[in-house]
Short mmCIF file of C-alpha atoms and ligand atoms in Angstrom, two decimals:
data_model
loop_
_atom_site.label_atom_id
_atom_site.label_comp_id
_atom_site.label_asym_id
_atom_site.label_seq_id
_atom_site.Cartn_x
_atom_site.Cartn_y
_atom_site.Cartn_z
CA UNK H 1 -74.81 -92.01 -169.26
CA UNK H 2 -74.32 -92.79 -165.58
CA UNK H 3 -73.44 -90.06 -163.05
CA UNK H 4 -73.70 -92.08 -159.86
CA UNK H 5 -70.32 -91.28 -158.42
CA UNK H 6 -70.46 -87.62 -159.60
CA UNK H 7 -73.83 -87.24 -157.84
CA UNK H 8 -72.44 -88.71 -154.61
CA UNK H 9 -69.32 -86.53 -154.74
CA UNK H 10 -71.44 -83.44 -155.41
CA UNK H 11 -73.69 -84.18 -152.41
CA UNK H 12 -70.60 -84.58 -150.24
CA UNK H 13 -69.09 -81.34 -151.57
CA UNK H 14 -72.29 -79.40 -150.88
CA UNK H 15 -71.83 -80.01 -147.17
CA UNK H 16 -68.55 -78.16 -146.98
CA UNK H 17 -68.30 -75.93 -150.07
CA UNK H 18 -71.03 -73.35 -150.88
CA UNK H 19 -73.09 -74.92 -153.67
CA UNK H 20 -70.51 -77.70 -153.88
CA UNK H 21 -68.25 -75.68 -156.19
CA UNK H 22 -65.46 -73.12 -156.06
CA UNK H 23 -66.80 -71.15 -159.05
CA UNK H 24 -70.58 -70.84 -159.56
CA UNK H 25 -71.01 -71.80 -163.23
CA UNK H 26 -69.66 -75.28 -162.46
CA UNK H 27 -72.79 -76.09 -160.43
CA UNK H 28 -74.98 -76.56 -163.58
CA UNK H 29 -77.65 -74.26 -162.09
CA UNK H 30 -78.44 -72.78 -165.52
CA UNK H 31 -79.03 -76.16 -167.14
CA UNK H 32 -80.09 -78.35 -164.21
CA UNK H 33 -78.72 -81.76 -163.36
CA UNK H 34 -75.61 -82.86 -161.55
CA UNK H 35 -72.18 -81.39 -162.23
CA UNK H 36 -69.69 -83.90 -163.53
CA UNK H 37 -66.66 -84.63 -161.39
CA UNK H 38 -63.60 -85.03 -163.53
CA UNK H 39 -61.00 -87.62 -162.66
CA UNK H 40 -58.42 -86.96 -165.32
CA UNK H 41 -57.99 -85.60 -168.79
CA UNK H 42 -55.65 -86.10 -171.72
CA UNK H 43 -55.60 -84.29 -175.06
CA UNK H 44 -59.15 -83.57 -176.22
CA UNK H 45 -60.82 -85.85 -173.69
CA UNK H 46 -62.13 -85.73 -170.15
CA UNK H 47 -62.61 -88.89 -168.08
CA UNK H 48 -65.10 -88.50 -165.25
CA UNK H 49 -65.46 -90.27 -161.91
CA UNK H 50 -68.06 -92.66 -163.36
CA UNK H 51 -65.76 -93.76 -166.16
CA UNK H 52 -67.45 -91.71 -168.92
CA UNK H 53 -65.25 -90.31 -171.68
CA UNK H 54 -66.19 -86.86 -172.96
CA UNK H 55 -64.92 -84.69 -175.81
CA UNK H 56 -64.12 -81.40 -174.08
CA UNK H 57 -65.14 -78.03 -175.54
CA UNK H 58 -64.58 -76.04 -172.35
CA UNK H 59 -60.94 -76.83 -171.77
CA UNK H 60 -60.79 -75.26 -168.36
CA UNK H 61 -62.58 -72.24 -169.92
CA UNK H 62 -59.75 -71.59 -172.32
CA UNK H 63 -56.29 -72.31 -170.93
CA UNK H 64 -55.86 -75.79 -172.41
CA UNK H 65 -55.50 -74.54 -175.98
CA UNK H 66 -53.13 -77.43 -176.79
CA UNK H 67 -55.23 -80.06 -175.02
CA UNK H 68 -55.12 -81.50 -171.52
CA UNK H 69 -51.93 -82.73 -169.84
CA UNK H 70 -49.83 -81.29 -172.67
CA UNK H 71 -46.46 -82.91 -172.10
CA UNK H 72 -44.04 -79.96 -172.32
CA UNK H 73 -46.17 -78.09 -169.75
CA UNK H 74 -46.54 -81.07 -167.42
CA UNK H 75 -42.81 -81.85 -167.56
CA UNK H 76 -41.83 -78.23 -166.94
CA UNK H 77 -44.00 -78.13 -163.82
CA UNK H 78 -42.67 -81.45 -162.48
CA UNK H 79 -39.04 -80.39 -162.95
CA UNK H 80 -39.66 -77.01 -161.29
CA UNK H 81 -41.55 -78.51 -158.35
CA UNK H 82 -38.53 -80.61 -157.40
CA UNK H 83 -36.56 -77.41 -156.83
CA UNK H 84 -39.00 -75.68 -154.50
CA UNK H 85 -42.51 -74.41 -155.11
CA UNK H 86 -42.41 -70.82 -153.87
CA UNK H 87 -39.80 -68.38 -152.59
CA UNK H 88 -41.30 -64.90 -152.58
CA UNK H 89 -37.99 -63.82 -154.13
CA UNK H 90 -37.12 -62.99 -157.75
CA UNK H 91 -36.39 -65.92 -160.07
CA UNK H 92 -34.88 -65.99 -163.55
CA UNK H 93 -37.89 -67.70 -165.12
CA UNK H 94 -40.08 -64.64 -164.42
CA UNK H 95 -37.85 -62.57 -166.70
CA UNK H 96 -37.81 -65.34 -169.32
CA UNK H 97 -41.59 -65.51 -169.63
CA UNK H 98 -41.87 -61.70 -169.45
CA UNK H 99 -39.35 -61.31 -172.31
CA UNK H 100 -41.20 -63.87 -174.41
CA UNK H 101 -44.64 -62.34 -173.74
CA UNK H 102 -43.36 -58.84 -174.54
CA UNK H 103 -41.86 -60.14 -177.81
CA UNK H 104 -45.13 -61.85 -178.84
CA UNK H 105 -47.61 -59.08 -178.00
CA UNK H 106 -47.68 -55.74 -179.88
CA UNK H 107 -47.25 -52.41 -178.11
CA UNK H 108 -46.16 -53.56 -174.65
CA UNK H 109 -42.80 -52.93 -172.97
CA UNK H 110 -43.37 -54.38 -169.52
CA UNK H 111 -45.64 -56.99 -167.99
CA UNK H 112 -46.57 -57.75 -164.37
CA UNK H 113 -47.71 -61.25 -163.39
CA UNK H 114 -50.59 -61.91 -160.99
CA UNK H 115 -52.60 -65.01 -160.07
CA UNK H 116 -55.86 -64.70 -162.03
CA UNK H 117 -57.67 -62.78 -164.74
CA UNK H 118 -59.68 -61.05 -162.03
CA UNK H 119 -56.52 -59.68 -160.46
CA UNK H 120 -55.18 -58.61 -163.85
CA UNK H 121 -58.28 -56.54 -164.71
CA UNK H 122 -58.65 -55.14 -161.19
CA UNK H 123 -55.02 -53.99 -161.23
CA UNK H 124 -55.29 -52.62 -164.77
CA UNK H 125 -58.08 -50.19 -163.87
CA UNK H 126 -56.24 -49.09 -160.72
CA UNK H 127 -53.21 -48.37 -162.88
CA UNK H 128 -55.38 -46.51 -165.42
CA UNK H 129 -56.91 -44.41 -162.64
CA UNK H 130 -53.52 -43.71 -161.09
CA UNK H 131 -52.01 -42.79 -164.44
CA UNK H 132 -54.80 -40.48 -165.62
CA UNK H 133 -55.82 -39.10 -162.22
CA UNK H 134 -59.48 -39.81 -163.09
CA UNK H 135 -62.00 -42.07 -161.33
CA UNK H 136 -64.65 -43.39 -163.70
CA UNK H 137 -64.46 -46.36 -166.00
CA UNK H 138 -66.60 -47.47 -168.92
CA UNK H 139 -67.40 -51.14 -169.38
CA UNK H 140 -69.80 -52.89 -171.75
CA UNK H 141 -72.94 -54.75 -170.70
CA UNK H 142 -72.29 -58.49 -170.96
CA UNK H 143 -68.50 -58.21 -170.82
CA UNK H 144 -66.88 -60.09 -167.95
CA UNK H 145 -63.68 -58.84 -166.35
CA UNK H 146 -63.53 -61.04 -163.27
CA UNK H 147 -65.37 -60.73 -160.00
CA UNK H 148 -63.85 -57.61 -158.47
CA UNK H 149 -66.39 -55.02 -157.26
CA UNK H 150 -66.02 -52.48 -160.06
CA UNK H 151 -66.88 -55.05 -162.73
CA UNK H 152 -69.91 -56.77 -161.24
CA UNK H 153 -72.19 -54.41 -163.07
CA UNK H 154 -73.98 -56.28 -165.85
CA UNK H 155 -71.14 -58.75 -166.12
CA UNK H 156 -71.50 -61.66 -168.53
CA UNK H 157 -71.08 -65.39 -167.89
CA UNK H 158 -71.92 -66.72 -164.45
CA UNK H 159 -73.10 -63.33 -163.23
CA UNK H 160 -75.72 -63.28 -165.99
CA UNK H 161 -76.59 -66.93 -165.65
CA UNK H 162 -77.53 -66.34 -162.05
CA UNK H 163 -79.62 -63.29 -162.78
CA UNK H 164 -77.75 -61.17 -160.24
CA UNK H 165 -75.82 -58.76 -162.42
CA UNK H 166 -75.47 -56.33 -159.54
CA UNK H 167 -74.18 -58.51 -156.74
CA UNK H 168 -75.05 -57.62 -153.15
CA UNK H 169 -71.87 -56.57 -151.43
CA UNK H 170 -70.85 -54.17 -154.19
CA UNK H 171 -71.26 -50.73 -152.65
CA UNK H 172 -73.20 -48.01 -154.44
CA UNK H 173 -70.08 -45.86 -154.11
CA UNK H 174 -68.13 -48.32 -156.23
CA UNK H 175 -70.97 -48.94 -158.67
CA UNK H 176 -71.38 -45.25 -159.47
CA UNK H 177 -67.87 -45.10 -160.91
CA UNK H 178 -68.61 -47.86 -163.43
CA UNK H 179 -70.48 -46.59 -166.49
CA UNK H 180 -72.21 -49.03 -168.80
CA UNK H 181 -72.06 -48.89 -172.57
CA UNK H 182 -73.54 -51.19 -175.21
CA UNK H 183 -71.19 -53.54 -177.07
CA UNK H 184 -70.77 -52.65 -180.76
CA UNK H 185 -72.56 -49.33 -180.22
CA UNK H 186 -70.06 -46.46 -180.45
CA UNK H 187 -72.78 -43.85 -179.88
CA UNK H 188 -73.44 -45.27 -176.41
CA UNK H 189 -69.77 -44.68 -175.56
CA UNK H 190 -69.76 -41.15 -177.00
CA UNK H 191 -72.79 -40.27 -174.88
CA UNK H 192 -71.11 -41.45 -171.66
CA UNK H 193 -67.95 -39.51 -172.44
CA UNK H 194 -69.95 -36.37 -173.22
CA UNK H 195 -71.97 -36.70 -170.01
CA UNK H 196 -68.83 -37.16 -167.84
CA UNK H 197 -66.30 -34.68 -169.20
CA UNK H 198 -62.74 -35.23 -167.92
CA UNK H 199 -63.87 -37.93 -165.50
CA UNK H 200 -63.21 -41.13 -167.42
CA UNK H 201 -59.93 -42.93 -166.77
CA UNK H 202 -60.41 -45.86 -169.10
CA UNK H 203 -62.62 -47.95 -171.30
CA UNK H 204 -62.25 -51.68 -170.70
CA UNK H 205 -63.50 -54.15 -173.29
CA UNK H 206 -63.23 -57.76 -174.38
CA UNK H 207 -62.01 -57.05 -177.95
CA UNK H 208 -63.92 -60.17 -178.96
CA UNK H 209 -66.63 -60.72 -176.37
CA UNK H 210 -66.62 -64.27 -175.03
CA UNK H 211 -68.78 -64.08 -171.95
CA UNK H 212 -72.16 -63.52 -173.64
CA UNK H 213 -71.45 -66.23 -176.16
CA UNK H 214 -68.89 -65.25 -178.76
CA UNK H 215 -69.54 -61.77 -180.16
CA UNK H 216 -67.12 -60.27 -182.67
CA UNK H 217 -66.53 -56.52 -182.75
CA UNK H 218 -68.30 -54.89 -185.69
CA UNK H 219 -66.09 -53.57 -188.47
CA UNK H 220 -64.49 -50.33 -187.28
CA UNK H 221 -65.84 -50.53 -183.71
CA UNK H 222 -62.48 -51.08 -181.98
CA UNK H 223 -60.83 -48.44 -184.17
CA UNK H 224 -63.59 -45.97 -183.25
CA UNK H 225 -62.94 -46.68 -179.57
CA UNK H 226 -59.23 -46.06 -180.12
CA UNK H 227 -59.95 -42.73 -181.80
CA UNK H 228 -62.37 -41.69 -179.05
CA UNK H 229 -59.87 -42.58 -176.32
CA UNK H 230 -57.13 -40.56 -178.01
CA UNK H 231 -59.41 -37.54 -178.37
CA UNK H 232 -60.44 -37.56 -174.70
CA UNK H 233 -57.27 -38.67 -172.91
CA UNK H 234 -58.88 -41.96 -171.90
CA UNK H 235 -56.89 -45.20 -171.72
CA UNK H 236 -58.13 -48.15 -173.78
CA UNK H 237 -57.85 -51.46 -171.93
CA UNK H 238 -58.17 -54.68 -173.87
CA UNK H 239 -59.17 -57.51 -171.57
CA UNK H 240 -57.47 -60.32 -173.48
CA UNK H 241 -57.81 -62.85 -170.67
CA UNK H 242 -59.74 -65.04 -173.13
CA UNK H 243 -58.39 -63.86 -176.49
CA UNK H 244 -54.72 -63.39 -175.55
CA UNK H 245 -52.39 -66.02 -177.09
CA UNK H 246 -55.57 -67.60 -178.54
CA UNK H 247 -56.70 -65.54 -181.53
CA UNK H 248 -53.10 -64.92 -182.62
CA UNK H 249 -49.64 -64.81 -181.05
CA UNK H 250 -50.35 -61.17 -180.24
CA UNK H 251 -54.04 -61.71 -179.47
CA UNK H 252 -56.83 -59.41 -180.66
CA UNK H 253 -54.43 -56.45 -180.88
CA UNK H 254 -52.62 -58.31 -183.65
CA UNK H 255 -55.74 -59.76 -185.29
CA UNK H 256 -57.47 -56.37 -185.63
CA UNK H 257 -54.31 -54.27 -185.77
CA UNK H 258 -55.46 -51.94 -182.97
CA UNK H 259 -53.18 -50.90 -180.12
CA UNK H 260 -54.60 -50.88 -176.62
CA UNK H 261 -52.96 -48.88 -173.81
CA UNK H 262 -53.15 -51.67 -171.23
CA UNK H 263 -53.68 -55.36 -172.00
CA UNK H 264 -54.90 -57.98 -169.50
CA UNK H 265 -54.07 -61.66 -169.72
CA UNK H 266 -55.07 -64.89 -168.00
CA UNK H 267 -56.12 -68.39 -169.05
CA UNK H 268 -53.68 -69.46 -171.84
CA UNK H 269 -50.77 -67.45 -170.39
CA UNK H 270 -50.67 -69.79 -167.38
CA UNK H 271 -50.85 -73.06 -169.32
CA UNK H 272 -53.50 -74.28 -166.87
CA UNK H 273 -51.95 -72.94 -163.67
CA UNK H 274 -53.33 -69.87 -161.86
CA UNK H 275 -51.77 -66.96 -163.73
CA UNK H 276 -52.91 -63.55 -164.89
CA UNK H 277 -50.92 -60.57 -166.13
CA UNK H 278 -51.27 -57.00 -167.27
CA UNK H 279 -48.98 -55.13 -169.59
CA UNK H 280 -48.45 -51.72 -171.20
CA UNK H 281 -45.89 -49.29 -172.51
CA UNK H 282 -43.09 -48.14 -170.14
CA UNK H 283 -44.74 -44.77 -169.65
CA UNK H 284 -47.75 -46.46 -168.04
CA UNK H 285 -46.12 -49.48 -166.36
CA UNK H 286 -43.54 -47.28 -164.62
CA UNK H 287 -46.39 -45.88 -162.50
CA UNK H 288 -46.54 -49.21 -160.66
CA UNK H 289 -44.86 -49.82 -157.31
CA UNK H 290 -41.96 -50.03 -156.63
CA UNK H 291 -41.17 -47.60 -159.49
CA UNK H 292 -44.28 -45.47 -159.07
CA UNK H 293 -47.08 -44.72 -156.66
CA UNK H 294 -49.74 -47.22 -157.85
CA UNK H 295 -49.65 -50.14 -155.43
CA UNK H 296 -50.08 -53.75 -156.53
CA UNK H 297 -48.54 -56.92 -155.05
CA UNK H 298 -48.86 -60.69 -154.57
CA UNK H 299 -47.24 -63.27 -152.27
CA UNK H 300 -47.51 -65.98 -154.93
CA UNK H 301 -47.24 -63.73 -158.00
CA UNK H 302 -44.65 -65.06 -160.44
CA UNK H 303 -44.79 -68.44 -158.71
CA UNK H 304 -42.17 -70.76 -160.22
CA UNK H 305 -44.58 -73.61 -161.08
CA UNK H 306 -47.02 -71.19 -162.70
CA UNK H 307 -44.23 -69.46 -164.63
CA UNK H 308 -42.83 -72.82 -165.79
CA UNK H 309 -46.24 -73.88 -167.12
CA UNK H 310 -46.83 -70.51 -168.78
CA UNK H 311 -43.38 -70.40 -170.34
CA UNK H 312 -43.72 -73.92 -171.81
CA UNK H 313 -47.11 -72.93 -173.22
CA UNK H 314 -45.99 -69.64 -174.75
CA UNK H 315 -42.81 -71.21 -176.17
CA UNK H 316 -44.91 -73.82 -177.97
CA UNK H 317 -47.25 -71.18 -179.40
CA UNK H 318 -44.35 -68.93 -180.37
CA UNK H 319 -42.43 -71.71 -182.11
CA UNK H 320 -45.39 -72.94 -184.13
CA UNK H 321 -47.64 -70.02 -185.09
CA UNK H 322 -49.45 -72.34 -187.58
CA UNK H 323 -51.33 -73.56 -184.48
CA UNK H 324 -53.59 -70.50 -184.76
CA UNK H 325 -54.41 -71.26 -188.42
CA UNK H 326 -55.10 -74.91 -187.58
CA UNK H 327 -57.40 -73.90 -184.73
CA UNK H 328 -59.32 -71.46 -186.92
CA UNK H 329 -59.69 -74.13 -189.65
CA UNK H 330 -61.06 -76.66 -187.17
CA UNK H 331 -63.50 -74.08 -185.83
CA UNK H 332 -64.64 -73.17 -189.33
CA UNK H 333 -65.17 -76.89 -190.05
CA UNK H 334 -67.41 -77.14 -186.98
CA UNK H 335 -69.26 -73.97 -187.99
CA UNK H 336 -70.06 -75.38 -191.46
CA UNK H 337 -71.05 -78.75 -190.02
CA UNK H 338 -73.29 -77.22 -187.32
CA UNK H 339 -74.97 -74.88 -189.83
CA UNK H 340 -75.81 -77.78 -192.12
CA UNK H 341 -77.27 -80.11 -189.48
CA UNK H 342 -79.17 -77.33 -187.65
CA UNK H 343 -80.69 -76.19 -190.96
CA UNK H 344 -81.51 -79.79 -191.90
CA UNK H 345 -83.42 -80.05 -188.63
CA UNK H 346 -85.09 -76.63 -188.98
CA UNK H 347 -83.59 -75.28 -185.75
CA UNK H 348 -83.65 -71.50 -185.37
CA UNK H 349 -80.07 -70.45 -184.70
CA UNK H 350 -77.22 -68.00 -185.14
CA UNK H 351 -73.58 -69.06 -184.97
CA UNK H 352 -70.83 -66.57 -184.12
CA UNK H 353 -67.16 -67.39 -184.60
CA UNK H 354 -63.74 -65.74 -184.38
CA UNK H 355 -60.60 -67.87 -184.58
CA UNK H 356 -60.99 -70.73 -182.12
CA UNK H 357 -64.00 -69.24 -180.33
CA UNK H 358 -67.51 -70.22 -181.45
CA UNK H 359 -71.02 -70.13 -180.01
CA UNK H 360 -74.45 -71.35 -181.08
CA UNK H 361 -77.37 -69.08 -180.16
CA UNK H 362 -80.93 -70.42 -180.45
CA UNK H 363 -82.13 -67.16 -181.97
CA UNK H 364 -82.35 -66.18 -185.63
CA UNK H 365 -81.46 -62.48 -185.43
CA UNK H 366 -77.87 -61.30 -185.42
CA UNK H 367 -76.28 -61.61 -181.95
CA UNK H 368 -74.22 -58.45 -181.57
CA UNK H 369 -74.52 -57.37 -177.93
CA UNK H 370 -75.83 -58.47 -174.56
CA UNK H 371 -79.47 -57.78 -175.35
CA UNK H 372 -79.48 -59.84 -178.53
CA UNK H 373 -77.51 -62.61 -176.84
CA UNK H 374 -80.02 -62.77 -173.97
CA UNK H 375 -82.84 -63.32 -176.49
CA UNK H 376 -81.59 -66.83 -177.24
CA UNK H 377 -84.01 -69.59 -176.23
CA UNK H 378 -82.71 -70.92 -172.92
CA UNK H 379 -85.11 -73.88 -172.80
CA UNK H 380 -83.74 -75.06 -176.13
CA UNK H 381 -80.21 -74.54 -174.85
CA UNK H 382 -80.84 -76.66 -171.75
CA UNK H 383 -82.15 -79.55 -173.85
CA UNK H 384 -79.27 -79.11 -176.25
CA UNK H 385 -76.72 -79.15 -173.44
CA UNK H 386 -78.04 -82.34 -171.85
CA UNK H 387 -78.48 -84.00 -175.25
CA UNK H 388 -74.85 -83.27 -176.12
CA UNK H 389 -73.66 -84.49 -172.75
CA UNK H 390 -75.52 -87.71 -173.30
CA UNK H 391 -73.65 -88.08 -176.59
CA UNK H 392 -70.34 -87.64 -174.77
CA UNK H 393 -69.76 -84.01 -175.76
CA UNK H 394 -69.01 -81.56 -172.96
CA UNK H 395 -69.95 -77.95 -173.72
CA UNK H 396 -70.29 -75.07 -171.25
CA UNK H 397 -73.33 -75.43 -168.97
CA UNK H 398 -74.59 -71.94 -169.84
CA UNK H 399 -75.88 -70.28 -173.01
CA UNK H 400 -73.63 -67.28 -172.29
CA UNK H 401 -70.35 -69.08 -172.89
CA UNK H 402 -68.21 -69.62 -175.93
CA UNK H 403 -66.85 -73.02 -176.95
CA UNK H 404 -63.06 -73.31 -176.86
CA UNK H 405 -61.43 -75.30 -179.64
CA UNK H 406 -58.11 -77.00 -178.89
CA UNK H 407 -55.31 -78.23 -181.08
CA UNK H 408 -55.77 -81.70 -179.59
CA UNK H 409 -59.13 -82.18 -181.36
CA UNK H 410 -58.91 -84.46 -184.38
CA UNK H 411 -61.19 -84.20 -187.40
CA UNK H 412 -62.72 -87.49 -186.27
CA UNK H 413 -63.63 -85.75 -182.98
CA UNK H 414 -65.14 -82.86 -184.93
CA UNK H 415 -67.18 -85.24 -187.09
CA UNK H 416 -68.39 -87.04 -183.98
CA UNK H 417 -69.43 -83.67 -182.54
CA UNK H 418 -71.31 -82.62 -185.68
CA UNK H 419 -73.07 -86.01 -185.75
CA UNK H 420 -74.07 -85.49 -182.11
CA UNK H 421 -75.49 -82.03 -182.88
CA UNK H 422 -77.49 -83.60 -185.71
CA UNK H 423 -78.87 -86.29 -183.44
CA UNK H 424 -79.69 -83.86 -180.61
CA UNK H 425 -81.20 -81.28 -183.00
CA UNK H 426 -83.73 -83.88 -184.09
CA UNK H 427 -85.02 -83.97 -180.49
CA UNK H 428 -85.29 -80.19 -179.95
C1 PLP G 501 -62.09 -65.55 -167.41
C2 PLP G 501 -62.07 -64.11 -167.64
C3 PLP G 501 -61.70 -63.21 -166.63
C4 PLP G 501 -61.46 -63.63 -165.21
O1 PLP G 501 -60.36 -64.49 -165.09
P1 PLP G 501 -60.25 -65.39 -163.75
O2 PLP G 501 -58.94 -66.08 -163.92
O3 PLP G 501 -61.43 -66.30 -163.78
O4 PLP G 501 -60.28 -64.48 -162.58
C5 PLP G 501 -61.58 -61.87 -166.96
N1 PLP G 501 -61.82 -61.44 -168.21
C6 PLP G 501 -62.19 -62.28 -169.20
C7 PLP G 501 -62.42 -61.74 -170.56
C8 PLP G 501 -62.35 -63.63 -168.94
O5 PLP G 501 -62.76 -64.44 -169.92
#
């Protein structure tokens, strides 16, 4: 494949943008080579600046669950844009999307819209601290909750890829209030709670981890967290920025039938525009300004274009819940196909999958937490990534990412992908 124009555009970008990108993982540092500059996308396909066509398994890291340039979303944005793009005043569409989100997601009465998943998680822990009057939070190694200071402690994804889990610039004062537990290990949580009596405001977790590859919660793990939180007056925060409106209409809360106290959203909820949100019962949400003392705000929050895109997306998902079954079936089809061709080629691997999230780890032991995920063979992953790219299949340029399956993928696309894995596996 030719990347001539992408290479030139990247060199030009590097002069004026740090590393040539506005989010680090895009720079391909973990896999080497030149990032691909996209020109346009439609449905399941990306078209890059050199004229290559790629089957996309990143899908903007999740939002494009119905495929790129999905018409109802595009049309909603165009129609809204004609009427003004921002007012900083209330608009009816904010209530419409809020009502729909509250009706789709279990156990929430009110929702506040922000501009990214980072903002959603950052605001959620402030609210939890304000509500409980306690300072410390528990997060899990390898879980990513955006790039705000409190969370850059063994975060997954890009933060792991770059080997700087504790970013310079995060003060030790902030870091000491973030306690680290091990995913799928309830004892590690119990120990932290016991060692910090009456100090923990909340536990924040990706109910299905997606930023250290895809890692499902072990049977009973989320329920055990719920029980522990209830016993110790700790709020349970589900960061559903990735899983929300993806694993089910009501996200992981619905899939596992566990109620969280605060839920964070991003990605799908914005239909591809910059949107995040956090939601909870009245009792908790009423602590937010202007009703309560916990401050949180945003000049562009609830932006009409973003709300129009999000509303069109959620309406589609709400009106056709069979989308989630279809997505899970396509993902299962890939899983079976990958397993067969990787076994045929004697490639050591583990595949994890929940709904429309799937990841291949080049490691034969079970991948259940950050440590086991980090064991995967990164040299094999690099070769695999570039091999797939060469076959016209675009997967995340990091071993710590999940693949995102979209409704736009046809079974012919899936077969092409499995055939590519077979061909690439033979070279590993
Ligand atoms: C992507 C992601 C975030 C951060 O969202 P941004 O919109 O990138 O700020 C937070 N939590 C999880 C689980 C995510 O996957």
